[in-house]
PDB file of C-alpha atoms in Angstrom:
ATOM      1  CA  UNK E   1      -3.392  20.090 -12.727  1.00 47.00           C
ATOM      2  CA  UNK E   2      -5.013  21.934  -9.907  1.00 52.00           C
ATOM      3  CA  UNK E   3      -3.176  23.513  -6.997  1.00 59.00           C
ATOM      4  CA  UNK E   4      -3.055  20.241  -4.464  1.00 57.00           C
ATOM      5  CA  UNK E   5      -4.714  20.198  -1.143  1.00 65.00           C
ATOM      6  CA  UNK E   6      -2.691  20.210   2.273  1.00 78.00           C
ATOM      7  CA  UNK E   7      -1.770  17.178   3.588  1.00 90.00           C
ATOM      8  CA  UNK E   8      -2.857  16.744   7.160  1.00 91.00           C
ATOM      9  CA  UNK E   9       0.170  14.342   8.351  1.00 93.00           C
ATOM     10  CA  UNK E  10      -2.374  12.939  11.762  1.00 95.00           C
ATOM     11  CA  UNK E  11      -5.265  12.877   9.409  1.00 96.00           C
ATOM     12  CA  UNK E  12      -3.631  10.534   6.827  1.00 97.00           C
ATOM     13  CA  UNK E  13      -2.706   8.116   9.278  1.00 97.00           C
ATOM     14  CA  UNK E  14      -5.959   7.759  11.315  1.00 98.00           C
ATOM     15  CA  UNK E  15      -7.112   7.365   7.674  1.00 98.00           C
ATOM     16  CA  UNK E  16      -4.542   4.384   7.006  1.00 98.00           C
ATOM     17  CA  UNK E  17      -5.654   2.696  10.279  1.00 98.00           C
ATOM     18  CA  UNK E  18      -9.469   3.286   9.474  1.00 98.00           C
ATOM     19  CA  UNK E  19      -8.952   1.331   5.514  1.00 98.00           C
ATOM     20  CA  UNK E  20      -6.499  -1.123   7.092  1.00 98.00           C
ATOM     21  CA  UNK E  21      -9.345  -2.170   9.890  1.00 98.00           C
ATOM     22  CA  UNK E  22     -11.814  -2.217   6.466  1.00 98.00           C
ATOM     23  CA  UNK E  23      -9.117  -4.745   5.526  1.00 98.00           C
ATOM     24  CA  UNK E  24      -9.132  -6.837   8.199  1.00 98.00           C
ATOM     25  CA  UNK E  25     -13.119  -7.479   8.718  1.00 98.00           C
ATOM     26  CA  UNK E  26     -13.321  -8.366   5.250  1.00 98.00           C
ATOM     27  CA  UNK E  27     -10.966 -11.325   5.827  1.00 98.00           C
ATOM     28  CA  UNK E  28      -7.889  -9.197   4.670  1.00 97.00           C
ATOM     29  CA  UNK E  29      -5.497  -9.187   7.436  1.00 96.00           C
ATOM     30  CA  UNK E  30      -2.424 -10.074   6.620  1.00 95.00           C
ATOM     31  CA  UNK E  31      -2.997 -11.096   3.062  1.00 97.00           C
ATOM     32  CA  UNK E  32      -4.380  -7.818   1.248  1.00 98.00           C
ATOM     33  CA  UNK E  33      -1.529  -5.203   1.440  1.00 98.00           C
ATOM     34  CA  UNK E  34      -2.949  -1.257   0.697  1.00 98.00           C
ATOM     35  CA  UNK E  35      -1.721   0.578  -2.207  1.00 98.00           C
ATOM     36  CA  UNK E  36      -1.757   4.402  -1.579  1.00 98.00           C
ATOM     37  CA  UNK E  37      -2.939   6.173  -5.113  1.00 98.00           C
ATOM     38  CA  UNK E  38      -1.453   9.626  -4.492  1.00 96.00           C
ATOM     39  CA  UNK E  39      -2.077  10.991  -8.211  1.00 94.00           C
ATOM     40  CA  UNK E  40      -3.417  14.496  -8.282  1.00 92.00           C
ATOM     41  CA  UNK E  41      -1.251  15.601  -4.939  1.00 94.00           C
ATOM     42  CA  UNK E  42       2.369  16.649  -3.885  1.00 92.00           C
ATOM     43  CA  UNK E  43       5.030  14.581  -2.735  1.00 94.00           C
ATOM     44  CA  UNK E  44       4.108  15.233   0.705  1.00 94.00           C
ATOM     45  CA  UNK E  45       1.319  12.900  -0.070  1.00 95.00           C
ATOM     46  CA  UNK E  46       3.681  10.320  -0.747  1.00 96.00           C
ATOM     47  CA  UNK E  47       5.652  11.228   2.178  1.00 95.00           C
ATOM     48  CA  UNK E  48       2.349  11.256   4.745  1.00 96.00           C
ATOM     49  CA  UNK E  49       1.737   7.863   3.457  1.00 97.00           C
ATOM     50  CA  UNK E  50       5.243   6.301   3.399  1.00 96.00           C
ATOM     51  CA  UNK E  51       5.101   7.562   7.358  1.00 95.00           C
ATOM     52  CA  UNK E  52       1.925   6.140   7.830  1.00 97.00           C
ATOM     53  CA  UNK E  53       3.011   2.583   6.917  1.00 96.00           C
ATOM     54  CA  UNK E  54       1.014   1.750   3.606  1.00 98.00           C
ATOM     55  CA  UNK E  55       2.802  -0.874   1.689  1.00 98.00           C
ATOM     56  CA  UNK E  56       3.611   0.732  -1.529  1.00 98.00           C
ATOM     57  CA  UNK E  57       2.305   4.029  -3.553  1.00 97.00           C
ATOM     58  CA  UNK E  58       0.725   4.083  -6.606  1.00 97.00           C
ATOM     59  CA  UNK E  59       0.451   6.792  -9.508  1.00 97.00           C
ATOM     60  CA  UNK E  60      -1.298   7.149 -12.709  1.00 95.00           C
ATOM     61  CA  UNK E  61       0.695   9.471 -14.550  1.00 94.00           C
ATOM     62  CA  UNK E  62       4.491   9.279 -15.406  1.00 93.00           C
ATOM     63  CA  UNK E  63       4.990  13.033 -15.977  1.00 92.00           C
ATOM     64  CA  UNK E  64       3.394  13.398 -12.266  1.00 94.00           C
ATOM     65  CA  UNK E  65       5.299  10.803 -11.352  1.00 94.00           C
ATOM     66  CA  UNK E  66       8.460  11.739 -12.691  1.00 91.00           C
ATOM     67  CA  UNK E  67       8.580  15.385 -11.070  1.00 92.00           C
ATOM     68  CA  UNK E  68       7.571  13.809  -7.710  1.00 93.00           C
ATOM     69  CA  UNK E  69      10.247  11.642  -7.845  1.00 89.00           C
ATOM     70  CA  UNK E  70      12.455  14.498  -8.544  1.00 90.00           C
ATOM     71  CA  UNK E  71      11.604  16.481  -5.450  1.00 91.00           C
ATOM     72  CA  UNK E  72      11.492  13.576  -3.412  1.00 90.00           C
ATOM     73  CA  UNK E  73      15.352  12.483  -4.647  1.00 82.00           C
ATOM     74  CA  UNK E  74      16.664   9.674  -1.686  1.00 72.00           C
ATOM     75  CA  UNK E  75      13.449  10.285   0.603  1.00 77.00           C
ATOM     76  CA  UNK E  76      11.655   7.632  -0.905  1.00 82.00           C
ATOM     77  CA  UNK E  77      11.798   4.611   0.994  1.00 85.00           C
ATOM     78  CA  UNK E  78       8.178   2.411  -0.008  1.00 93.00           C
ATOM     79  CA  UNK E  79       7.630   1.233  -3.270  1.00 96.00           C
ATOM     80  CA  UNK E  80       6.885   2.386  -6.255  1.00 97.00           C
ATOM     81  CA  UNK E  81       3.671   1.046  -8.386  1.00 98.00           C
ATOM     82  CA  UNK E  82       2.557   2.595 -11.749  1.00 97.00           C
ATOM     83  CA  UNK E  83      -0.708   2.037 -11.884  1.00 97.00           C
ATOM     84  CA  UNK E  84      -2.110   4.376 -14.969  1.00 95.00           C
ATOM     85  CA  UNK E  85      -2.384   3.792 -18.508  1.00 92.00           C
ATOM     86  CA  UNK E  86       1.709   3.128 -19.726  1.00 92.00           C
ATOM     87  CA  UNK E  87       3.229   4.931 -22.822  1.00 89.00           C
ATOM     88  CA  UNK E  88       6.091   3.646 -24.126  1.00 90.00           C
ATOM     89  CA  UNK E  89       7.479   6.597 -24.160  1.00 90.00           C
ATOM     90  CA  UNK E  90       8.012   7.326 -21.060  1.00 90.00           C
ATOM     91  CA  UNK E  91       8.992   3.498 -19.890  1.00 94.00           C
ATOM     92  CA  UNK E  92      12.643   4.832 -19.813  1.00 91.00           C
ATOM     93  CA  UNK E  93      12.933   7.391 -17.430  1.00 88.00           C
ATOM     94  CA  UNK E  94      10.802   5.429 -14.738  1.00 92.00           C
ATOM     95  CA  UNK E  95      11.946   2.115 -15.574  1.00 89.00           C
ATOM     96  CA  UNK E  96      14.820   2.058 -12.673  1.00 87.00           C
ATOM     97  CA  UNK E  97      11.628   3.532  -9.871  1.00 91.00           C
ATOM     98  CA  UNK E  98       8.661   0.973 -10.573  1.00 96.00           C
ATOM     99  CA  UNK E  99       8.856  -1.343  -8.283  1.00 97.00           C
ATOM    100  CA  UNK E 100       5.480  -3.286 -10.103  1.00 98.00           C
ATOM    101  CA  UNK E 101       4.312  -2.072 -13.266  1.00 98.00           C
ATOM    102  CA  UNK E 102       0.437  -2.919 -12.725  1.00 98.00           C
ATOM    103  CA  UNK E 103      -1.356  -2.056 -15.816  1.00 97.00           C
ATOM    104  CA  UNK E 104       0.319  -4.100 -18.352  1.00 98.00           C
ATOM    105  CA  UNK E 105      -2.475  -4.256 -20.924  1.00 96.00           C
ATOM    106  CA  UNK E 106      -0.591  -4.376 -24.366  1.00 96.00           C
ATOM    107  CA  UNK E 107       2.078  -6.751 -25.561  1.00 97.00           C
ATOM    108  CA  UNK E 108       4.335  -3.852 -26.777  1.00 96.00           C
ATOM    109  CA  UNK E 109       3.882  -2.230 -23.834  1.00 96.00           C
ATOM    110  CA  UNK E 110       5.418  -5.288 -21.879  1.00 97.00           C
ATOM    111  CA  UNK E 111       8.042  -5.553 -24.657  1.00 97.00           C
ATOM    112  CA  UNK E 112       9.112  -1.920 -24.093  1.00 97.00           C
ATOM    113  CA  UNK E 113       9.243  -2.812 -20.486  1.00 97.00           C
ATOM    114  CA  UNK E 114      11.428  -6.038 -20.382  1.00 97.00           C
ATOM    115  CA  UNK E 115      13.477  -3.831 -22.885  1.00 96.00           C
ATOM    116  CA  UNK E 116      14.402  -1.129 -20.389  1.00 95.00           C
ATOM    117  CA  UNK E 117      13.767  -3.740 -17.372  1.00 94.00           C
ATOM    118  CA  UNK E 118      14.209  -7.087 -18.155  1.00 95.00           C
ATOM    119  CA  UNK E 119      12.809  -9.198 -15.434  1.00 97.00           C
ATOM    120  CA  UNK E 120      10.711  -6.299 -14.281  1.00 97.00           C
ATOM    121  CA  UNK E 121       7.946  -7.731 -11.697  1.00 98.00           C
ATOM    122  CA  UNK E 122       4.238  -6.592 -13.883  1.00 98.00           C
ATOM    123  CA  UNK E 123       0.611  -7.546 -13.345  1.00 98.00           C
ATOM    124  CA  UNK E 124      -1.791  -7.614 -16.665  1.00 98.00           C
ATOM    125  CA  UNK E 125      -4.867  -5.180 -16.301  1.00 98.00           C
ATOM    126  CA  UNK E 126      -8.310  -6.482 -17.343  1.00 97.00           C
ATOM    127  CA  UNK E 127     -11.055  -4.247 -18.675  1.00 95.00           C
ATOM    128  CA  UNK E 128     -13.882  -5.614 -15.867  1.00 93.00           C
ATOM    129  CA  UNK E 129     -16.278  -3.146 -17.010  1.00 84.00           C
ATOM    130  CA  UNK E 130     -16.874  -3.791 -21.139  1.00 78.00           C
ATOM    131  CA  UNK E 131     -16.685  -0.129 -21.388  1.00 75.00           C
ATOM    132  CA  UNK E 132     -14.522   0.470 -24.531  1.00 73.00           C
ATOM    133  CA  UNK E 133     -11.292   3.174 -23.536  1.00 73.00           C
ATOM    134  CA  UNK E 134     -10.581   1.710 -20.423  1.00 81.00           C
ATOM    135  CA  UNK E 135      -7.841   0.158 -19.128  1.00 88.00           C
ATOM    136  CA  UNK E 136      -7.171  -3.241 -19.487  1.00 94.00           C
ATOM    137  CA  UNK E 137      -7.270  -6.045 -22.264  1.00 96.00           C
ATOM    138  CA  UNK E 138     -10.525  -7.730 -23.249  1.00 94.00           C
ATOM    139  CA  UNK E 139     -10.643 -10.658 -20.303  1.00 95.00           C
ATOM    140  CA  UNK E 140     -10.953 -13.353 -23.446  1.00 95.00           C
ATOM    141  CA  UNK E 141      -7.272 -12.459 -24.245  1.00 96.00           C
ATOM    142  CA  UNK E 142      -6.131 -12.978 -20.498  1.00 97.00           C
ATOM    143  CA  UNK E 143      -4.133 -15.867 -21.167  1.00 97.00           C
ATOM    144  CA  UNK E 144      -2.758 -14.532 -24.585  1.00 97.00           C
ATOM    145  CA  UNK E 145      -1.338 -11.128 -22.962  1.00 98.00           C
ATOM    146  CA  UNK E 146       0.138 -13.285 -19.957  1.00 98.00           C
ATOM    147  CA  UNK E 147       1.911 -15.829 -22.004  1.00 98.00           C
ATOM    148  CA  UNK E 148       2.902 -12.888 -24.790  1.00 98.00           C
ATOM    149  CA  UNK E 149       4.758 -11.274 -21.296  1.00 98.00           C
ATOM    150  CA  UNK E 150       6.315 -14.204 -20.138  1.00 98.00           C
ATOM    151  CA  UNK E 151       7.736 -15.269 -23.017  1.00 98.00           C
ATOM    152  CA  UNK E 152       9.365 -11.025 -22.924  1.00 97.00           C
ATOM    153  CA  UNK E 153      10.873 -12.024 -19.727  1.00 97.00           C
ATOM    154  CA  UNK E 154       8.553 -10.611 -17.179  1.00 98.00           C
ATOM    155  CA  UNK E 155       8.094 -11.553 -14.134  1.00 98.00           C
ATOM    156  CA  UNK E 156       3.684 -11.969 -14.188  1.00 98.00           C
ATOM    157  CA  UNK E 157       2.746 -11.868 -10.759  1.00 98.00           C
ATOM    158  CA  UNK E 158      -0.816 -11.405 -10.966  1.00 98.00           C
ATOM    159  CA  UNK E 159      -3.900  -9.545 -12.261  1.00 98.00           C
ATOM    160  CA  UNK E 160      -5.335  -5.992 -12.152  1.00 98.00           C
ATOM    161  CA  UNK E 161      -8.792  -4.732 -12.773  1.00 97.00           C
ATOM    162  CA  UNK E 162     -11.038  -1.687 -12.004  1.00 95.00           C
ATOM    163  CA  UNK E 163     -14.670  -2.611 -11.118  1.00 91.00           C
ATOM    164  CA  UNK E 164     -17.461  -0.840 -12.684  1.00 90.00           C
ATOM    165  CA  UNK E 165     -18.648   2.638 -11.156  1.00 87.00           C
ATOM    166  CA  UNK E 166     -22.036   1.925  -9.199  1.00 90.00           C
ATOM    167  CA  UNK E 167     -22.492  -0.126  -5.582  1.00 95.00           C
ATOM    168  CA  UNK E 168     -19.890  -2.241  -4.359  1.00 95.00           C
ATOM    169  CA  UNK E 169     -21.951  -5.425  -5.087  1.00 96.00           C
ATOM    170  CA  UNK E 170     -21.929  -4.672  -8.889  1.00 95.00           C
ATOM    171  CA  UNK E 171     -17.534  -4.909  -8.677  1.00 96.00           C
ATOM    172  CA  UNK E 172     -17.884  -9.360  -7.295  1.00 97.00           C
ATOM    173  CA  UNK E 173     -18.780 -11.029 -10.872  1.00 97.00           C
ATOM    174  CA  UNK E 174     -15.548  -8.829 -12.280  1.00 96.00           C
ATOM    175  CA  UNK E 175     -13.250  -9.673  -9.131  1.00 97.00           C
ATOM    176  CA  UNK E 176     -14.913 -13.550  -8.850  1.00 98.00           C
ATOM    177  CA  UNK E 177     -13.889 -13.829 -12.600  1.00 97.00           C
ATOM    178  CA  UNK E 178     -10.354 -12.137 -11.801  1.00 97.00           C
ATOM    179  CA  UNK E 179      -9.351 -14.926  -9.183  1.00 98.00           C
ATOM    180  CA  UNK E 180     -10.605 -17.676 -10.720  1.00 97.00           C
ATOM    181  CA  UNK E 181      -8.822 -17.066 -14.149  1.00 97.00           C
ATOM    182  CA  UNK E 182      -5.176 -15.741 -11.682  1.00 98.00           C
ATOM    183  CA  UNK E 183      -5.601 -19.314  -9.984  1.00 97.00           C
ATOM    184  CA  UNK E 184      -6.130 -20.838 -13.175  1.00 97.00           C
ATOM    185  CA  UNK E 185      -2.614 -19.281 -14.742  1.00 97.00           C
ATOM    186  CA  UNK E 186      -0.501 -20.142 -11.588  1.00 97.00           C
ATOM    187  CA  UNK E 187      -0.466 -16.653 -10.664  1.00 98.00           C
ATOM    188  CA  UNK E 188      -0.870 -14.768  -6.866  1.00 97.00           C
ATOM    189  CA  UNK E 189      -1.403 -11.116  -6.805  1.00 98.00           C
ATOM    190  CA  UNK E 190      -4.676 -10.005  -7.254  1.00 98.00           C
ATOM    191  CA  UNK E 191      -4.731  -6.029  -7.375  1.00 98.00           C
ATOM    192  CA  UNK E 192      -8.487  -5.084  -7.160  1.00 98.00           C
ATOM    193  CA  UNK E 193     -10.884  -2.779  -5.061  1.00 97.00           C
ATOM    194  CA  UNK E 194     -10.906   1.046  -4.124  1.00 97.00           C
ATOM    195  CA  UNK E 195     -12.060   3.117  -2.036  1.00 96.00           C
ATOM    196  CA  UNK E 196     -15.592   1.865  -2.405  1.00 95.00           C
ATOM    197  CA  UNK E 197     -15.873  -1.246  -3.264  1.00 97.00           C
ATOM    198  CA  UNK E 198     -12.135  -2.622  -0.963  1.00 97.00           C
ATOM    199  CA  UNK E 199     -14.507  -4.938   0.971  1.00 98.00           C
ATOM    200  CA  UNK E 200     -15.904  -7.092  -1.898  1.00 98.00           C
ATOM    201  CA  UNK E 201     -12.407  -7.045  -3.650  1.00 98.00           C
ATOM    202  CA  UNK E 202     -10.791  -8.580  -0.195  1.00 98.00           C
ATOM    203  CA  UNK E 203     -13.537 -10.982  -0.331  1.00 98.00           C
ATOM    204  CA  UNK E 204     -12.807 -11.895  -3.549  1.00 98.00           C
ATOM    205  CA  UNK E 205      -9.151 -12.537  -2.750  1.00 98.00           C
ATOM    206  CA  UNK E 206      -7.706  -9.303  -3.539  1.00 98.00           C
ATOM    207  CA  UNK E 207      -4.070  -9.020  -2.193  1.00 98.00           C
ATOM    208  CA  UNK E 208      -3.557  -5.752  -3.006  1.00 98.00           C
ATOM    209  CA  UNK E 209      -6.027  -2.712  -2.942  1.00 98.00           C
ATOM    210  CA  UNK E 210      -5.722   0.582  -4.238  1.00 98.00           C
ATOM    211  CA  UNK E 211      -6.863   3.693  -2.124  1.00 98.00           C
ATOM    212  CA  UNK E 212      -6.651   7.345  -2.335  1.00 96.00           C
ATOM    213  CA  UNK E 213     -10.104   9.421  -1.579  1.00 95.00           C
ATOM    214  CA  UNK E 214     -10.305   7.156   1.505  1.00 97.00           C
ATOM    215  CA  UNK E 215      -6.584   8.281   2.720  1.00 97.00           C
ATOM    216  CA  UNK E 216      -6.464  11.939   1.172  1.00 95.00           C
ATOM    217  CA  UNK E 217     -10.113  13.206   0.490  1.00 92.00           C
ATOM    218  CA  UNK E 218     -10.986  13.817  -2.871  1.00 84.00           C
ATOM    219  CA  UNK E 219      -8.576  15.240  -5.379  1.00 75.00           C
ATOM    220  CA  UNK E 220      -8.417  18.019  -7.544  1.00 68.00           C
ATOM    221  CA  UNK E 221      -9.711  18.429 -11.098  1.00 61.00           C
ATOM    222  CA  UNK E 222      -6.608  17.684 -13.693  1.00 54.00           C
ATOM    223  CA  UNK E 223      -5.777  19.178 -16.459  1.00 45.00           C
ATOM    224  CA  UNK E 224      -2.857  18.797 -18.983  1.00 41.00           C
ATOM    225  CA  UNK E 225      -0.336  15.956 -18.056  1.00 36.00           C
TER     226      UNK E 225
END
């Protein structure tokens, strides 16, 4: 991975009050709760955000996650989401840190989960986008993958899906399709919408959105895990 940027501590929090008022005038306030993606910079990311007031943190990779977490020891005090593809692997050592595991896309993944975690809060990832190699499970096996985790023990709270790369307007038949089928399986987290397209997904009903170039400016290139 690249050498992080500085974090501006007074920049990060005008930023957090700037995505939060995006929130509100797209019907968000007090329903959509902002997910700081911090993958790609230091823990004093994840500090600048924790003081900022964002709701929870989210990361994409456990090895980045896992040596954050060890510099950060006790200083931690917002939650935890894991947000990036999951390997099985590496459900162990994070397993007691996740607060929601949101990219449940495979059965055995979820197994391995309510293995190391049983009753562990998840969300089941959708591929929006048809692209093959993303994230999530094809959205005609929604149902299939939510009932396959229940019957692990999981708590399901919700769904999550990425919308496809282009204008905003291109993410609402993906998020539309996301609430409808979460209302449709009893279920009330909706995690959807990024930097870009956070207004349509709060339209949509998102409860949770997931934000990082808005809060931190654009990360470095990775490389290796």
């Amino acid at each position: 991975m690249g050498e992080a940027p500085l974090i501006d501590q007074p920049a990060v929090t005008a930023n957090v009050a700037l995505v939060r008022a995006r929130i509100a005038r797209a019907g968000g306030e007090g329903r959509t709760r902002l997910v700081a993606v911090t993958k790609g910079f230091g823990p004093e990311a994840i500090r600048a955000a924790s003081a900022a007031g964002v709701d929870a943190i989210g990361e994409n990779y456990a090895q980045e996650l896992e040596r954050k977490l060890v510099d950060l020891g006790n200083e931690l005090d917002v939650p935890v989401h894991f947000i990036g593809r999951i390997q099985r692997n590496k459900v162990r050592v994070l397993a007691s840190r996740v607060a929601l595991w949101q990219s449940v896309d495979r059965v055995e993944v979820g197994v391995e989960i309510a293995r190391r975690c049983p009753g562990a809060r998840v969300l089941a990832q959708v591929n929006l986008s048809g692209q093959p190699g993303r994230g999530g499970c094809d959205p005609r096996s929604i149902d299939e993958l939510v009932g396959a985790l229940r019957s692990a023990g999981l708590d399901v709270r919700g769904l999550m899906g990425v919308g496809p790369v282009g204008e905003p307007e291109g993410s609402r038949p993906g998020f539309v399709f996301l609430s409808e089928r979460a209302s449709a399986l009893g279920l009330t987290e909706l995690s959807m919408g990024m930097s870009d397209d956070l207004e349509v997904a709060v339209e949509c009903g998102a409860t949770m959105v997931r934000v990082g170039r808005s809060l931190f400016g654009s990360r470095p290139h990775r490389s290796g895990t």
